[in-house]
mmCIF file of N, CA and C in Angstrom:
data_model
loop_
_atom_site.group_PDB
_atom_site.id
_atom_site.type_symbol
_atom_site.label_atom_id
_atom_site.label_comp_id
_atom_site.label_asym_id
_atom_site.label_seq_id
_atom_site.Cartn_x
_atom_site.Cartn_y
_atom_site.Cartn_z
ATOM 1 N N SER L 226 -6.268 11.790 -11.640
ATOM 2 C CA SER L 226 -5.658 10.727 -12.419
ATOM 3 C C SER L 226 -5.118 11.310 -13.705
ATOM 4 N N ALA L 227 -4.041 10.731 -14.185
ATOM 5 C CA ALA L 227 -3.375 11.236 -15.378
ATOM 6 C C ALA L 227 -3.542 10.254 -16.518
ATOM 7 N N ALA L 228 -3.749 10.770 -17.722
ATOM 8 C CA ALA L 228 -3.957 9.912 -18.882
ATOM 9 C C ALA L 228 -2.667 9.638 -19.640
ATOM 10 N N ASP L 229 -1.625 10.434 -19.407
ATOM 11 C CA ASP L 229 -0.376 10.198 -20.115
ATOM 12 C C ASP L 229 0.801 10.471 -19.193
ATOM 13 N N PRO L 230 1.954 9.883 -19.497
ATOM 14 C CA PRO L 230 3.096 9.992 -18.585
ATOM 15 C C PRO L 230 3.652 11.399 -18.435
ATOM 16 N N SER L 231 3.388 12.287 -19.371
ATOM 17 C CA SER L 231 3.908 13.652 -19.234
ATOM 18 C C SER L 231 3.262 14.370 -18.053
ATOM 19 N N GLN L 232 2.125 13.868 -17.568
ATOM 20 C CA GLN L 232 1.461 14.462 -16.417
ATOM 21 C C GLN L 232 1.943 13.859 -15.104
ATOM 22 N N LEU L 233 2.813 12.844 -15.167
ATOM 23 C CA LEU L 233 3.335 12.210 -13.967
ATOM 24 C C LEU L 233 4.584 12.934 -13.486
ATOM 25 N N ALA L 234 4.906 12.769 -12.214
ATOM 26 C CA ALA L 234 6.074 13.439 -11.644
ATOM 27 C C ALA L 234 7.344 12.986 -12.356
ATOM 28 N N PRO L 235 8.189 13.940 -12.734
ATOM 29 C CA PRO L 235 9.455 13.558 -13.364
ATOM 30 C C PRO L 235 10.415 12.978 -12.323
ATOM 31 N N LEU L 236 11.400 12.258 -12.794
ATOM 32 C CA LEU L 236 12.389 11.642 -11.921
ATOM 33 C C LEU L 236 13.063 12.670 -11.022
ATOM 34 N N SER L 237 13.317 13.864 -11.533
ATOM 35 C CA SER L 237 13.973 14.904 -10.727
ATOM 36 C C SER L 237 13.138 15.250 -9.493
ATOM 37 N N GLU L 238 11.820 15.249 -9.621
ATOM 38 C CA GLU L 238 10.949 15.535 -8.475
ATOM 39 C C GLU L 238 11.000 14.390 -7.469
ATOM 40 N N LEU L 239 11.055 13.164 -7.965
ATOM 41 C CA LEU L 239 11.172 12.019 -7.065
ATOM 42 C C LEU L 239 12.489 12.054 -6.300
ATOM 43 N N ARG L 240 13.566 12.408 -6.976
ATOM 44 C CA ARG L 240 14.871 12.507 -6.307
ATOM 45 C C ARG L 240 14.834 13.567 -5.213
ATOM 46 N N ALA L 241 14.197 14.693 -5.469
ATOM 47 C CA ALA L 241 14.115 15.760 -4.479
ATOM 48 C C ALA L 241 13.372 15.289 -3.232
ATOM 49 N N VAL L 242 12.309 14.524 -3.406
ATOM 50 C CA VAL L 242 11.555 14.014 -2.257
ATOM 51 C C VAL L 242 12.410 13.044 -1.459
ATOM 52 N N THR L 243 13.089 12.134 -2.132
ATOM 53 C CA THR L 243 13.878 11.149 -1.401
ATOM 54 C C THR L 243 15.052 11.786 -0.671
ATOM 55 N N LEU L 244 15.644 12.824 -1.221
ATOM 56 C CA LEU L 244 16.736 13.501 -0.527
ATOM 57 C C LEU L 244 16.221 14.303 0.658
ATOM 58 N N ALA L 245 15.119 14.989 0.485
ATOM 59 C CA ALA L 245 14.578 15.846 1.543
ATOM 60 C C ALA L 245 13.977 15.021 2.675
ATOM 61 N N GLN L 246 13.417 13.852 2.363
ATOM 62 C CA GLN L 246 12.715 13.065 3.378
ATOM 63 C C GLN L 246 13.332 11.674 3.508
ATOM 64 N N ARG L 247 14.640 11.610 3.548
ATOM 65 C CA ARG L 247 15.326 10.317 3.621
ATOM 66 C C ARG L 247 14.954 9.550 4.880
ATOM 67 N N SER L 248 14.723 10.236 5.968
ATOM 68 C CA SER L 248 14.333 9.596 7.218
ATOM 69 C C SER L 248 12.987 10.168 7.648
ATOM 70 N N VAL L 249 11.965 9.335 7.595
ATOM 71 C CA VAL L 249 10.614 9.779 7.921
ATOM 72 C C VAL L 249 10.036 8.828 8.960
ATOM 73 N N ASP L 250 9.639 9.364 10.106
ATOM 74 C CA ASP L 250 9.035 8.528 11.142
ATOM 75 C C ASP L 250 7.582 8.211 10.830
ATOM 76 N N ILE L 251 6.865 9.202 10.320
ATOM 77 C CA ILE L 251 5.454 9.025 9.992
ATOM 78 C C ILE L 251 5.259 9.472 8.549
ATOM 79 N N VAL L 252 4.756 8.561 7.724
ATOM 80 C CA VAL L 252 4.508 8.885 6.317
ATOM 81 C C VAL L 252 3.237 9.718 6.236
ATOM 82 N N PRO L 253 3.274 10.855 5.526
ATOM 83 C CA PRO L 253 2.069 11.679 5.399
ATOM 84 C C PRO L 253 0.953 10.930 4.659
ATOM 85 N N GLN L 254 -0.278 11.369 4.848
ATOM 86 C CA GLN L 254 -1.441 10.723 4.222
ATOM 87 C C GLN L 254 -1.520 10.986 2.726
ATOM 88 N N THR L 255 -0.942 12.091 2.267
ATOM 89 C CA THR L 255 -0.990 12.438 0.846
ATOM 90 C C THR L 255 0.368 12.968 0.416
ATOM 91 N N GLY L 256 0.552 13.041 -0.888
ATOM 92 C CA GLY L 256 1.775 13.612 -1.430
ATOM 93 C C GLY L 256 2.602 12.584 -2.176
ATOM 94 N N LEU L 257 3.668 13.059 -2.777
ATOM 95 C CA LEU L 257 4.492 12.221 -3.634
ATOM 96 C C LEU L 257 5.149 11.070 -2.878
ATOM 97 N N LEU L 258 5.659 11.321 -1.664
ATOM 98 C CA LEU L 258 6.278 10.257 -0.885
ATOM 99 C C LEU L 258 5.273 9.136 -0.597
ATOM 100 N N THR L 259 4.066 9.497 -0.230
ATOM 101 C CA THR L 259 3.011 8.514 0.026
ATOM 102 C C THR L 259 2.667 7.754 -1.249
ATOM 103 N N ASP L 260 2.575 8.457 -2.367
ATOM 104 C CA ASP L 260 2.268 7.796 -3.639
ATOM 105 C C ASP L 260 3.344 6.789 -4.018
ATOM 106 N N VAL L 261 4.612 7.149 -3.820
ATOM 107 C CA VAL L 261 5.704 6.236 -4.155
ATOM 108 C C VAL L 261 5.653 4.998 -3.265
ATOM 109 N N LEU L 262 5.377 5.190 -1.997
ATOM 110 C CA LEU L 262 5.383 4.075 -1.046
ATOM 111 C C LEU L 262 4.196 3.130 -1.224
ATOM 112 N N TRP L 263 2.997 3.652 -1.464
ATOM 113 C CA TRP L 263 1.781 2.840 -1.419
ATOM 114 C C TRP L 263 1.134 2.569 -2.770
ATOM 115 N N SER L 264 1.764 2.907 -3.864
ATOM 116 C CA SER L 264 1.176 2.664 -5.185
ATOM 117 C C SER L 264 1.580 1.293 -5.711
ATOM 118 N N ASP L 265 0.698 0.713 -6.526
ATOM 119 C CA ASP L 265 0.905 -0.638 -7.047
ATOM 120 C C ASP L 265 0.540 -0.695 -8.528
ATOM 121 N N PRO L 266 1.184 -1.603 -9.281
ATOM 122 C CA PRO L 266 0.793 -1.799 -10.683
ATOM 123 C C PRO L 266 -0.585 -2.450 -10.770
ATOM 124 N N THR L 267 -1.249 -2.239 -11.916
ATOM 125 C CA THR L 267 -2.592 -2.776 -12.099
ATOM 126 C C THR L 267 -2.816 -3.149 -13.557
ATOM 127 N N THR L 268 -3.871 -3.874 -13.814
ATOM 128 C CA THR L 268 -4.234 -4.251 -15.183
ATOM 129 C C THR L 268 -5.237 -3.283 -15.791
ATOM 130 N N THR L 269 -5.645 -2.260 -15.044
ATOM 131 C CA THR L 269 -6.590 -1.284 -15.586
ATOM 132 C C THR L 269 -5.883 -0.399 -16.611
ATOM 133 N N THR L 270 -6.625 0.476 -17.261
ATOM 134 C CA THR L 270 -6.059 1.293 -18.337
ATOM 135 C C THR L 270 -5.700 2.712 -17.919
ATOM 136 N N ASP L 271 -6.038 3.137 -16.702
ATOM 137 C CA ASP L 271 -5.726 4.493 -16.267
ATOM 138 C C ASP L 271 -5.336 4.472 -14.800
ATOM 139 N N LEU L 272 -4.752 5.553 -14.336
ATOM 140 C CA LEU L 272 -4.449 5.674 -12.918
ATOM 141 C C LEU L 272 -5.738 5.674 -12.119
ATOM 142 N N GLU L 273 -5.711 5.010 -10.983
ATOM 143 C CA GLU L 273 -6.878 4.964 -10.095
ATOM 144 C C GLU L 273 -6.397 5.069 -8.659
ATOM 145 N N ASP L 274 -7.284 5.453 -7.752
ATOM 146 C CA ASP L 274 -6.953 5.403 -6.333
ATOM 147 C C ASP L 274 -6.693 3.955 -5.942
ATOM 148 N N ASN L 275 -5.885 3.747 -4.925
ATOM 149 C CA ASN L 275 -5.555 2.399 -4.460
ATOM 150 C C ASN L 275 -6.400 2.059 -3.239
ATOM 151 N N PRO L 276 -7.557 1.400 -3.456
ATOM 152 C CA PRO L 276 -8.452 1.119 -2.331
ATOM 153 C C PRO L 276 -7.901 0.070 -1.363
ATOM 154 N N ARG L 277 -7.007 -0.798 -1.831
ATOM 155 C CA ARG L 277 -6.458 -1.840 -0.948
ATOM 156 C C ARG L 277 -5.589 -1.245 0.153
ATOM 157 N N ARG L 278 -4.946 -0.137 -0.153
ATOM 158 C CA ARG L 278 -4.026 0.450 0.824
ATOM 159 C C ARG L 278 -4.572 1.736 1.453
ATOM 160 N N GLY L 279 -5.554 2.357 0.805
ATOM 161 C CA GLY L 279 -6.102 3.597 1.325
ATOM 162 C C GLY L 279 -5.274 4.820 0.986
ATOM 163 N N SER L 280 -4.155 4.645 0.293
ATOM 164 C CA SER L 280 -3.276 5.731 -0.150
ATOM 165 C C SER L 280 -2.626 5.303 -1.451
ATOM 166 N N GLY L 281 -1.994 6.241 -2.122
ATOM 167 C CA GLY L 281 -1.318 5.920 -3.373
ATOM 168 C C GLY L 281 -2.299 5.670 -4.499
ATOM 169 N N CYS L 282 -1.779 5.079 -5.566
ATOM 170 C CA CYS L 282 -2.630 4.819 -6.726
ATOM 171 C C CYS L 282 -2.304 3.458 -7.317
ATOM 172 N N LEU L 283 -3.129 3.043 -8.243
ATOM 173 C CA LEU L 283 -2.882 1.866 -9.065
ATOM 174 C C LEU L 283 -2.471 2.386 -10.426
ATOM 175 N N TYR L 284 -1.345 1.915 -10.956
ATOM 176 C CA TYR L 284 -0.831 2.445 -12.219
ATOM 177 C C TYR L 284 -0.736 1.341 -13.266
ATOM 178 N N PRO L 285 -1.233 1.628 -14.480
ATOM 179 C CA PRO L 285 -1.246 0.622 -15.547
ATOM 180 C C PRO L 285 0.122 0.471 -16.217
ATOM 181 N N ASP L 286 0.347 -0.703 -16.777
ATOM 182 C CA ASP L 286 1.616 -1.021 -17.427
ATOM 183 C C ASP L 286 1.981 -0.032 -18.525
ATOM 184 N N HIS L 287 1.020 0.330 -19.369
ATOM 185 C CA HIS L 287 1.355 1.194 -20.508
ATOM 186 C C HIS L 287 1.833 2.568 -20.059
ATOM 187 N N LEU L 288 1.289 3.113 -18.976
ATOM 188 C CA LEU L 288 1.779 4.394 -18.467
ATOM 189 C C LEU L 288 3.157 4.236 -17.833
ATOM 190 N N THR L 289 3.366 3.104 -17.180
ATOM 191 C CA THR L 289 4.658 2.870 -16.541
ATOM 192 C C THR L 289 5.765 2.781 -17.577
ATOM 193 N N THR L 290 5.556 1.990 -18.627
ATOM 194 C CA THR L 290 6.612 1.849 -19.640
ATOM 195 C C THR L 290 6.832 3.169 -20.384
ATOM 196 N N ALA L 291 5.766 3.916 -20.628
ATOM 197 C CA ALA L 291 5.920 5.221 -21.281
ATOM 198 C C ALA L 291 6.702 6.184 -20.379
ATOM 199 N N TRP L 292 6.411 6.165 -19.063
ATOM 200 C CA TRP L 292 7.143 7.022 -18.132
ATOM 201 C C TRP L 292 8.611 6.602 -18.051
ATOM 202 N N LEU L 293 8.876 5.307 -18.000
ATOM 203 C CA LEU L 293 10.266 4.836 -17.979
ATOM 204 C C LEU L 293 11.011 5.317 -19.226
ATOM 205 N N ASP L 294 10.367 5.207 -20.393
ATOM 206 C CA ASP L 294 10.981 5.687 -21.632
ATOM 207 C C ASP L 294 11.231 7.193 -21.567
ATOM 208 N N GLN L 295 10.235 7.937 -21.111
ATOM 209 C CA GLN L 295 10.329 9.398 -21.003
ATOM 210 C C GLN L 295 11.491 9.808 -20.100
ATOM 211 N N GLU L 296 11.729 9.058 -19.031
ATOM 212 C CA GLU L 296 12.769 9.405 -18.064
ATOM 213 C C GLU L 296 14.109 8.720 -18.363
ATOM 214 N N GLY L 297 14.163 7.910 -19.429
ATOM 215 C CA GLY L 297 15.403 7.242 -19.802
ATOM 216 C C GLY L 297 15.798 6.115 -18.859
ATOM 217 N N LEU L 298 14.804 5.437 -18.303
ATOM 218 C CA LEU L 298 15.052 4.355 -17.357
ATOM 219 C C LEU L 298 14.742 3.002 -17.986
ATOM 220 N N LEU L 299 15.463 1.982 -17.580
ATOM 221 C CA LEU L 299 15.240 0.638 -18.109
ATOM 222 C C LEU L 299 14.101 -0.080 -17.406
ATOM 223 N N MET L 300 14.023 0.068 -16.075
ATOM 224 C CA MET L 300 12.986 -0.649 -15.339
ATOM 225 C C MET L 300 12.701 0.016 -14.008
ATOM 226 N N LEU L 301 11.598 -0.396 -13.429
ATOM 227 C CA LEU L 301 11.181 0.026 -12.102
ATOM 228 C C LEU L 301 11.275 -1.202 -11.208
ATOM 229 N N VAL L 302 12.057 -1.105 -10.150
ATOM 230 C CA VAL L 302 12.176 -2.185 -9.180
ATOM 231 C C VAL L 302 11.492 -1.707 -7.914
ATOM 232 N N ARG L 303 10.583 -2.519 -7.421
ATOM 233 C CA ARG L 303 9.768 -2.121 -6.278
ATOM 234 C C ARG L 303 9.640 -3.267 -5.292
ATOM 235 N N SER L 304 9.139 -2.951 -4.137
ATOM 236 C CA SER L 304 8.890 -3.953 -3.120
ATOM 237 C C SER L 304 7.612 -3.555 -2.404
ATOM 238 N N HIS L 305 7.427 -4.083 -1.225
ATOM 239 C CA HIS L 305 6.339 -3.646 -0.357
ATOM 240 C C HIS L 305 4.970 -4.118 -0.833
ATOM 241 N N GLU L 306 4.933 -5.130 -1.691
ATOM 242 C CA GLU L 306 3.653 -5.731 -2.078
ATOM 243 C C GLU L 306 3.828 -7.239 -1.995
ATOM 244 N N GLY L 307 3.404 -7.787 -0.880
ATOM 245 C CA GLY L 307 3.635 -9.195 -0.613
ATOM 246 C C GLY L 307 2.543 -10.106 -1.112
ATOM 247 N N PRO L 308 2.628 -11.375 -0.719
ATOM 248 C CA PRO L 308 1.683 -12.385 -1.198
ATOM 249 C C PRO L 308 0.264 -12.174 -0.698
ATOM 250 N N ASP L 309 0.084 -11.283 0.265
ATOM 251 C CA ASP L 309 -1.271 -10.958 0.698
ATOM 252 C C ASP L 309 -1.981 -10.087 -0.331
ATOM 253 N N LEU L 310 -1.222 -9.448 -1.243
ATOM 254 C CA LEU L 310 -1.816 -8.579 -2.252
ATOM 255 C C LEU L 310 -1.659 -9.094 -3.683
ATOM 256 N N GLN L 311 -0.705 -9.975 -3.933
ATOM 257 C CA GLN L 311 -0.531 -10.535 -5.270
ATOM 258 C C GLN L 311 0.092 -11.914 -5.144
ATOM 259 N N ASP L 312 -0.019 -12.703 -6.179
ATOM 260 C CA ASP L 312 0.516 -14.054 -6.186
ATOM 261 C C ASP L 312 1.991 -14.005 -6.576
ATOM 262 N N ILE L 313 2.878 -14.170 -5.593
ATOM 263 C CA ILE L 313 4.320 -14.171 -5.857
ATOM 264 C C ILE L 313 4.974 -15.345 -5.123
ATOM 265 N N PRO L 314 4.679 -16.573 -5.536
ATOM 266 C CA PRO L 314 5.202 -17.742 -4.810
ATOM 267 C C PRO L 314 6.721 -17.815 -4.779
ATOM 268 N N GLU L 315 7.399 -17.280 -5.773
ATOM 269 C CA GLU L 315 8.863 -17.335 -5.820
ATOM 270 C C GLU L 315 9.516 -16.076 -5.268
ATOM 271 N N GLY L 316 8.700 -15.147 -4.718
ATOM 272 C CA GLY L 316 9.242 -13.941 -4.108
ATOM 273 C C GLY L 316 9.433 -12.769 -5.045
ATOM 274 N N TYR L 317 9.089 -12.943 -6.312
ATOM 275 C CA TYR L 317 9.194 -11.822 -7.248
ATOM 276 C C TYR L 317 8.153 -11.983 -8.349
ATOM 277 N N SER L 318 7.867 -10.871 -9.002
ATOM 278 C CA SER L 318 6.981 -10.908 -10.169
ATOM 279 C C SER L 318 7.488 -9.899 -11.195
ATOM 280 N N LEU L 319 7.178 -10.172 -12.451
ATOM 281 C CA LEU L 319 7.530 -9.305 -13.573
ATOM 282 C C LEU L 319 6.262 -8.938 -14.320
ATOM 283 N N ARG L 320 6.204 -7.721 -14.793
ATOM 284 C CA ARG L 320 5.088 -7.269 -15.623
ATOM 285 C C ARG L 320 5.564 -6.153 -16.515
ATOM 286 N N ALA L 321 4.686 -5.616 -17.326
ATOM 287 C CA ALA L 321 5.019 -4.503 -18.238
ATOM 288 C C ALA L 321 6.246 -4.848 -19.075
ATOM 289 N N ASP L 322 6.163 -5.963 -19.789
ATOM 290 C CA ASP L 322 7.282 -6.428 -20.624
ATOM 291 C C ASP L 322 8.564 -6.583 -19.814
ATOM 292 N N ASP L 323 8.432 -7.079 -18.587
ATOM 293 C CA ASP L 323 9.546 -7.316 -17.658
ATOM 294 C C ASP L 323 10.253 -6.030 -17.239
ATOM 295 N N ARG L 324 9.565 -4.908 -17.335
ATOM 296 C CA ARG L 324 10.170 -3.631 -16.943
ATOM 297 C C ARG L 324 9.716 -3.173 -15.566
ATOM 298 N N VAL L 325 8.737 -3.859 -14.987
ATOM 299 C CA VAL L 325 8.320 -3.596 -13.605
ATOM 300 C C VAL L 325 8.554 -4.876 -12.816
ATOM 301 N N VAL L 326 9.435 -4.778 -11.837
ATOM 302 C CA VAL L 326 9.828 -5.924 -11.029
ATOM 303 C C VAL L 326 9.387 -5.673 -9.596
ATOM 304 N N THR L 327 8.681 -6.630 -9.016
ATOM 305 C CA THR L 327 8.357 -6.588 -7.599
ATOM 306 C C THR L 327 9.162 -7.672 -6.916
ATOM 307 N N VAL L 328 9.915 -7.303 -5.896
ATOM 308 C CA VAL L 328 10.723 -8.238 -5.127
ATOM 309 C C VAL L 328 10.227 -8.201 -3.684
ATOM 310 N N PHE L 329 9.999 -9.378 -3.119
ATOM 311 C CA PHE L 329 9.519 -9.470 -1.742
ATOM 312 C C PHE L 329 10.416 -10.443 -0.997
ATOM 313 N N SER L 330 11.088 -9.986 0.056
ATOM 314 C CA SER L 330 12.134 -10.794 0.683
ATOM 315 C C SER L 330 11.666 -11.669 1.843
ATOM 316 N N ALA L 331 10.487 -11.432 2.374
ATOM 317 C CA ALA L 331 10.022 -12.220 3.524
ATOM 318 C C ALA L 331 9.452 -13.563 3.067
ATOM 319 N N THR L 332 9.948 -14.646 3.667
ATOM 320 C CA THR L 332 9.438 -15.977 3.342
ATOM 321 C C THR L 332 8.183 -16.287 4.147
ATOM 322 N N ASN L 333 7.298 -17.058 3.546
ATOM 323 C CA ASN L 333 6.060 -17.515 4.192
ATOM 324 C C ASN L 333 5.327 -16.371 4.889
ATOM 325 N N TYR L 334 5.246 -15.255 4.215
ATOM 326 C CA TYR L 334 4.620 -14.063 4.782
ATOM 327 C C TYR L 334 3.145 -14.324 5.055
ATOM 328 N N GLY L 335 2.707 -14.120 6.280
ATOM 329 C CA GLY L 335 1.314 -14.345 6.640
ATOM 330 C C GLY L 335 0.857 -15.771 6.373
ATOM 331 N N ASN L 336 1.769 -16.717 6.430
ATOM 332 C CA ASN L 336 1.474 -18.138 6.149
ATOM 333 C C ASN L 336 0.979 -18.365 4.728
ATOM 334 N N HIS L 337 1.453 -17.557 3.775
ATOM 335 C CA HIS L 337 1.064 -17.718 2.373
ATOM 336 C C HIS L 337 1.934 -18.732 1.645
ATOM 337 N N GLY L 338 2.997 -19.235 2.298
ATOM 338 C CA GLY L 338 3.838 -20.255 1.686
ATOM 339 C C GLY L 338 4.768 -19.746 0.604
ATOM 340 N N ASN L 339 4.937 -18.447 0.510
ATOM 341 C CA ASN L 339 5.804 -17.873 -0.530
ATOM 342 C C ASN L 339 7.272 -17.994 -0.162
ATOM 343 N N GLN L 340 8.114 -17.991 -1.189
ATOM 344 C CA GLN L 340 9.555 -17.891 -0.981
ATOM 345 C C GLN L 340 9.921 -16.414 -0.881
ATOM 346 N N GLY L 341 11.062 -16.137 -0.289
ATOM 347 C CA GLY L 341 11.622 -14.793 -0.315
ATOM 348 C C GLY L 341 12.533 -14.685 -1.522
ATOM 349 N N CYS L 342 12.929 -13.471 -1.861
ATOM 350 C CA CYS L 342 13.763 -13.290 -3.050
ATOM 351 C C CYS L 342 14.619 -12.037 -2.905
ATOM 352 N N VAL L 343 15.778 -12.086 -3.525
ATOM 353 C CA VAL L 343 16.600 -10.895 -3.722
ATOM 354 C C VAL L 343 16.890 -10.798 -5.212
ATOM 355 N N ALA L 344 17.091 -9.597 -5.677
ATOM 356 C CA ALA L 344 17.452 -9.369 -7.074
ATOM 357 C C ALA L 344 18.889 -8.857 -7.100
ATOM 358 N N VAL L 345 19.722 -9.532 -7.877
ATOM 359 C CA VAL L 345 21.111 -9.131 -8.045
ATOM 360 C C VAL L 345 21.253 -8.628 -9.469
ATOM 361 N N PHE L 346 21.728 -7.399 -9.625
ATOM 362 C CA PHE L 346 21.856 -6.828 -10.959
ATOM 363 C C PHE L 346 23.236 -7.121 -11.518
ATOM 364 N N MET L 347 23.236 -7.725 -12.684
ATOM 365 C CA MET L 347 24.463 -8.126 -13.342
ATOM 366 C C MET L 347 25.035 -6.925 -14.120
ATOM 367 N N LYS L 348 26.224 -7.090 -14.682
ATOM 368 C CA LYS L 348 26.863 -5.998 -15.425
ATOM 369 C C LYS L 348 26.014 -5.510 -16.590
ATOM 370 N N ASP L 349 25.208 -6.408 -17.176
ATOM 371 C CA ASP L 349 24.351 -6.002 -18.295
ATOM 372 C C ASP L 349 23.065 -5.331 -17.824
ATOM 373 N N LEU L 350 22.959 -5.089 -16.503
ATOM 374 C CA LEU L 350 21.822 -4.431 -15.849
ATOM 375 C C LEU L 350 20.558 -5.277 -15.810
ATOM 376 N N HIS L 351 20.645 -6.539 -16.154
ATOM 377 C CA HIS L 351 19.505 -7.434 -16.029
ATOM 378 C C HIS L 351 19.568 -8.122 -14.673
ATOM 379 N N PRO L 352 18.430 -8.205 -13.993
ATOM 380 C CA PRO L 352 18.449 -8.812 -12.655
ATOM 381 C C PRO L 352 18.503 -10.344 -12.729
ATOM 382 N N LYS L 353 19.197 -10.895 -11.759
ATOM 383 C CA LYS L 353 19.171 -12.334 -11.511
ATOM 384 C C LYS L 353 18.410 -12.483 -10.203
ATOM 385 N N PHE L 354 17.376 -13.308 -10.214
ATOM 386 C CA PHE L 354 16.548 -13.476 -9.019
ATOM 387 C C PHE L 354 16.999 -14.706 -8.250
ATOM 388 N N ILE L 355 17.227 -14.521 -6.977
ATOM 389 C CA ILE L 355 17.618 -15.623 -6.110
ATOM 390 C C ILE L 355 16.508 -15.796 -5.074
ATOM 391 N N SER L 356 15.739 -16.873 -5.234
ATOM 392 C CA SER L 356 14.644 -17.178 -4.324
ATOM 393 C C SER L 356 15.138 -18.134 -3.249
ATOM 394 N N TYR L 357 14.546 -18.040 -2.072
ATOM 395 C CA TYR L 357 14.930 -18.910 -0.961
ATOM 396 C C TYR L 357 13.692 -19.240 -0.147
ATOM 397 N N PRO L 358 13.701 -20.443 0.471
ATOM 398 C CA PRO L 358 12.519 -20.876 1.249
ATOM 399 C C PRO L 358 12.411 -20.165 2.594
#
């Protein structure tokens, strides 16, 4: 676990993984690609293993915003965390001063009654959320 964002993978390393492994049939059990896919935001104060998924980590808001600042990014947009893992009745959630966005497009996932959502980025780079039943 890392205590500060300088110990986290830089954006250049993430880009290298996505280019090298753009098409993956089986996600490895460990490594950066697995961490990107199975990690989730948390209210804790440090990075922790992600017991809900068995892979990846749980990352706190303060490290996320510091990493975004360090890498010159405005926000992190993510998916793959549905209503079975967090309360997202409108299909999206915001945290970390609205700099971490989770968008989930499947409606009524697992009979949770949630709406689906898409995020449309406007010219000012702020997302507009469109929820649907």
